[in-house]
mmCIF file of C-alpha atoms in Angstrom:
data_model
loop_
_atom_site.group_PDB
_atom_site.id
_atom_site.type_symbol
_atom_site.label_atom_id
_atom_site.label_comp_id
_atom_site.label_asym_id
_atom_site.label_seq_id
_atom_site.Cartn_x
_atom_site.Cartn_y
_atom_site.Cartn_z
ATOM 1 C CA MET F 1 -17.989 25.802 -14.201
ATOM 2 C CA LYS F 2 -18.334 22.012 -15.387
ATOM 3 C CA LYS F 3 -15.394 22.699 -17.692
ATOM 4 C CA ILE F 4 -12.973 23.865 -14.805
ATOM 5 C CA ILE F 5 -13.845 20.918 -12.495
ATOM 6 C CA THR F 6 -13.719 18.246 -15.428
ATOM 7 C CA ILE F 7 -10.165 19.618 -16.366
ATOM 8 C CA SER F 8 -9.343 19.519 -12.399
ATOM 9 C CA LEU F 9 -10.577 15.821 -12.310
ATOM 10 C CA GLY F 10 -8.452 15.010 -15.405
ATOM 11 C CA LEU F 11 -5.365 16.635 -13.932
ATOM 12 C CA VAL F 12 -6.005 14.370 -10.697
ATOM 13 C CA ALA F 13 -6.116 11.135 -12.826
ATOM 14 C CA LEU F 14 -3.106 12.313 -14.964
ATOM 15 C CA SER F 15 -0.993 12.698 -11.590
ATOM 16 C CA LEU F 16 -1.744 9.196 -10.610
ATOM 17 C CA ASN F 17 -0.439 7.967 -14.030
ATOM 18 C CA ALA F 18 2.741 10.225 -13.557
ATOM 19 C CA GLN F 19 3.318 8.770 -10.013
ATOM 20 C CA GLU F 20 4.626 5.331 -10.958
ATOM 21 C CA VAL F 21 4.762 2.730 -8.065
ATOM 22 C CA LYS F 22 7.940 1.131 -7.919
ATOM 23 C CA VAL F 23 9.397 -1.252 -5.251
ATOM 24 C CA LYS F 24 12.951 -1.318 -4.416
ATOM 25 C CA ASP F 25 15.335 -2.947 -2.078
ATOM 26 C CA SER F 26 16.513 -1.466 1.004
ATOM 27 C CA ASN F 27 17.728 -2.102 4.779
ATOM 28 C CA GLU F 28 15.378 -0.503 7.429
ATOM 29 C CA LYS F 29 14.833 -0.583 11.040
ATOM 30 C CA PHE F 30 12.060 -2.902 12.369
ATOM 31 C CA SER F 31 11.314 -4.088 15.925
ATOM 32 C CA SER F 32 13.592 -7.215 15.702
ATOM 33 C CA GLY F 33 16.345 -4.957 14.331
ATOM 34 C CA SER F 34 17.563 -3.674 10.745
ATOM 35 C CA HIS F 35 16.787 -6.193 7.911
ATOM 36 C CA GLU F 36 16.905 -6.095 4.140
ATOM 37 C CA CYS F 37 13.468 -5.401 2.855
ATOM 38 C CA LEU F 38 11.523 -4.035 -0.007
ATOM 39 C CA LYS F 39 10.269 -0.569 -0.024
ATOM 40 C CA THR F 40 7.249 1.090 -2.039
ATOM 41 C CA THR F 41 5.520 4.401 -1.578
ATOM 42 C CA ILE F 42 1.628 4.704 -1.664
ATOM 43 C CA TYR F 43 -0.031 7.574 -2.900
ATOM 44 C CA TYR F 44 -3.058 9.601 -1.963
ATOM 45 C CA VAL F 45 -3.813 7.635 1.166
ATOM 46 C CA ASP F 46 -2.897 8.002 5.085
ATOM 47 C CA LYS F 47 -1.070 5.633 7.184
ATOM 48 C CA ASP F 48 -4.110 4.180 8.971
ATOM 49 C CA LYS F 49 -5.853 3.365 5.939
ATOM 50 C CA VAL F 50 -2.803 1.534 4.192
ATOM 51 C CA MET F 51 -2.405 -0.189 7.632
ATOM 52 C CA SER F 52 -5.540 -1.485 7.870
ATOM 53 C CA GLU F 53 -5.659 -2.869 4.266
ATOM 54 C CA TRP F 54 -2.075 -4.529 4.692
ATOM 55 C CA LYS F 55 -3.282 -6.152 7.804
ATOM 56 C CA SER F 56 -6.301 -7.484 6.040
ATOM 57 C CA LYS F 57 -4.125 -8.791 3.193
ATOM 58 C CA LEU F 58 -1.744 -10.504 5.380
ATOM 59 C CA ASN F 59 -5.100 -12.162 7.261
ATOM 60 C CA ASP F 60 -5.391 -13.654 3.649
ATOM 61 C CA PHE F 61 -2.632 -16.074 4.022
ATOM 62 C CA LYS F 62 -2.887 -18.696 6.761
ATOM 63 C CA ASP F 63 -1.214 -17.243 9.543
ATOM 64 C CA GLU F 64 -1.333 -17.624 13.495
ATOM 65 C CA LYS F 65 -1.443 -14.151 14.280
ATOM 66 C CA VAL F 66 -1.169 -10.633 12.582
ATOM 67 C CA SER F 67 -0.769 -7.936 14.934
ATOM 68 C CA ARG F 68 -0.217 -3.977 14.996
ATOM 69 C CA LYS F 69 2.125 -2.270 17.305
ATOM 70 C CA GLY F 70 2.630 1.491 16.616
ATOM 71 C CA ASP F 71 3.839 2.050 13.059
ATOM 72 C CA GLU F 72 4.486 -1.826 12.686
ATOM 73 C CA ILE F 73 2.507 -4.845 11.430
ATOM 74 C CA PHE F 74 3.899 -7.964 12.393
ATOM 75 C CA GLY F 75 2.662 -11.422 10.588
ATOM 76 C CA ASP F 76 3.472 -14.330 12.631
ATOM 77 C CA ASN F 77 4.075 -17.532 10.973
ATOM 78 C CA VAL F 78 2.414 -16.523 7.709
ATOM 79 C CA LEU F 79 1.912 -19.591 5.334
ATOM 80 C CA ILE F 80 2.422 -18.654 1.488
ATOM 81 C CA LYS F 81 1.454 -21.568 -0.282
ATOM 82 C CA ASP F 82 3.467 -20.785 -3.266
ATOM 83 C CA TRP F 83 6.463 -21.055 -1.248
ATOM 84 C CA GLY F 84 5.827 -24.652 0.360
ATOM 85 C CA ASN F 85 4.789 -25.653 4.044
ATOM 86 C CA ASN F 86 7.480 -23.334 5.708
ATOM 87 C CA PRO F 87 5.690 -20.413 7.475
ATOM 88 C CA VAL F 88 7.348 -17.160 7.613
ATOM 89 C CA ASP F 89 7.337 -13.995 9.633
ATOM 90 C CA ILE F 90 6.350 -10.626 7.923
ATOM 91 C CA TYR F 91 7.755 -7.352 9.356
ATOM 92 C CA SER F 92 5.984 -4.202 8.063
ATOM 93 C CA VAL F 93 6.820 -0.635 8.931
ATOM 94 C CA PHE F 94 4.748 2.469 7.656
ATOM 95 C CA GLU F 95 5.756 6.116 7.311
ATOM 96 C CA GLU F 96 3.224 8.908 6.476
ATOM 97 C CA ASP F 97 4.455 12.090 4.872
ATOM 98 C CA LYS F 98 1.012 14.273 5.193
ATOM 99 C CA ASP F 99 2.241 17.083 2.913
ATOM 100 C CA LYS F 100 2.764 14.883 -0.222
ATOM 101 C CA LYS F 101 -0.224 12.473 1.166
ATOM 102 C CA THR F 102 2.254 9.682 0.786
ATOM 103 C CA VAL F 103 2.932 6.558 3.074
ATOM 104 C CA THR F 104 6.059 4.505 2.724
ATOM 105 C CA MET F 105 5.847 0.876 3.331
ATOM 106 C CA ALA F 106 8.913 -1.082 3.850
ATOM 107 C CA VAL F 107 8.438 -5.080 4.252
ATOM 108 C CA ALA F 108 10.920 -7.696 5.602
ATOM 109 C CA VAL F 109 10.470 -11.533 5.438
ATOM 110 C CA ASP F 110 12.158 -13.713 8.239
ATOM 111 C CA LEU F 111 12.376 -17.075 6.162
ATOM 112 C CA GLY F 112 13.555 -18.780 9.292
ATOM 113 C CA GLY F 113 16.895 -17.512 10.297
ATOM 114 C CA ALA F 114 17.676 -15.562 7.210
ATOM 115 C CA TYR F 115 15.840 -12.645 5.638
ATOM 116 C CA LEU F 116 14.363 -12.389 2.323
ATOM 117 C CA SER F 117 16.834 -10.743 -0.101
ATOM 118 C CA GLY F 118 17.571 -10.374 -3.909
ATOM 119 C CA SER F 119 19.663 -13.723 -3.843
ATOM 120 C CA ASP F 120 16.616 -15.905 -3.801
ATOM 121 C CA LYS F 121 14.979 -14.591 -7.245
ATOM 122 C CA ASP F 122 11.685 -16.553 -7.045
ATOM 123 C CA LYS F 123 10.543 -15.446 -3.469
ATOM 124 C CA HIS F 124 11.968 -11.955 -3.923
ATOM 125 C CA ASN F 125 10.007 -11.477 -7.409
ATOM 126 C CA TYR F 126 6.741 -12.999 -5.668
ATOM 127 C CA MET F 127 7.037 -10.405 -2.758
ATOM 128 C CA GLU F 128 7.791 -7.425 -5.193
ATOM 129 C CA LYS F 129 5.043 -8.177 -7.117
ATOM 130 C CA LEU F 130 2.763 -8.592 -4.266
ATOM 131 C CA ILE F 131 3.640 -5.365 -2.512
ATOM 132 C CA LYS F 132 3.569 -3.361 -5.803
ATOM 133 C CA ASP F 133 -0.008 -4.717 -6.786
ATOM 134 C CA PHE F 134 -1.079 -3.654 -3.175
ATOM 135 C CA ALA F 135 0.274 -0.130 -3.718
ATOM 136 C CA VAL F 136 -1.312 0.228 -7.020
ATOM 137 C CA LYS F 137 -4.507 -0.938 -5.838
ATOM 138 C CA ILE F 138 -4.808 1.333 -2.775
ATOM 139 C CA SER F 139 -3.480 4.136 -4.559
ATOM 140 C CA LYS F 140 -6.381 3.677 -7.464
ATOM 141 C CA LYS F 141 -8.890 3.230 -4.834
ATOM 142 C CA ALA F 142 -8.093 6.567 -3.167
ATOM 143 C CA VAL F 143 -8.012 8.349 -6.323
ATOM 144 C CA GLU F 144 -11.380 6.767 -7.231
ATOM 145 C CA GLU F 145 -12.836 7.618 -3.896
ATOM 146 C CA GLU F 146 -11.647 11.351 -4.505
ATOM 147 C CA LEU F 147 -13.295 11.162 -7.786
ATOM 148 C CA ASN F 148 -16.460 10.315 -6.789
ATOM 149 C CA THR F 149 -16.391 12.718 -4.269
ATOM 150 C CA THR F 150 -16.010 15.411 -6.700
ATOM 151 C CA GLU F 151 -18.504 14.391 -9.055
ATOM 152 C CA LYS F 152 -21.049 14.432 -6.349
ATOM 153 C CA ALA F 153 -19.949 17.991 -5.469
ATOM 154 C CA LEU F 154 -20.032 18.801 -9.149
ATOM 155 C CA SER F 155 -23.747 17.550 -9.570
ATOM 156 C CA LYS F 156 -24.800 19.502 -6.409
ATOM 157 C CA LEU F 157 -23.210 22.858 -7.857
ATOM 158 C CA GLU F 158 -25.137 21.884 -11.369
ATOM 159 C CA GLY F 159 -28.411 21.814 -9.499
ATOM 160 C CA GLU F 160 -27.918 24.846 -7.643
ATOM 161 C CA GLN F 161 -26.926 26.523 -11.130
ATOM 162 C CA LYS F 162 -30.184 25.163 -12.414
ATOM 163 C CA ASP F 163 -32.114 26.995 -9.588
ATOM 164 C CA LEU F 164 -30.630 30.287 -10.179
#
């Protein structure tokens, strides 16, 4: 029994490694219209958890207001210190696939009249890294929580086996 559960845990860990987190350029629809954005997929989580964590992440920057409306989070006048003293608006939309246990996240950055695109390499690379690091962190955290739950169940079953 212990071997079966250990093998199952190993397969879960391997599946996370097989799911490489990638961030790609896209064009998505936001409340402010269709814009160029960066898009990624986050694994083994539900949309509410991802949205809550992303809202918290945006609150780490100096901003005037981060709000959630439906499947979108809007960061108003977010100040990213590495970009200088000009605040930006960040639009983020989320879509959940419950069958695959994935959440797709698209992030558009309004630089003040123009949206972030691949032509601004420094800012684009900064946001790409920020989004990828966020997606990896949330996916790993979800797998670790699943692993802890499974280990507790294994311990309980081992205790019951000893009683037999």
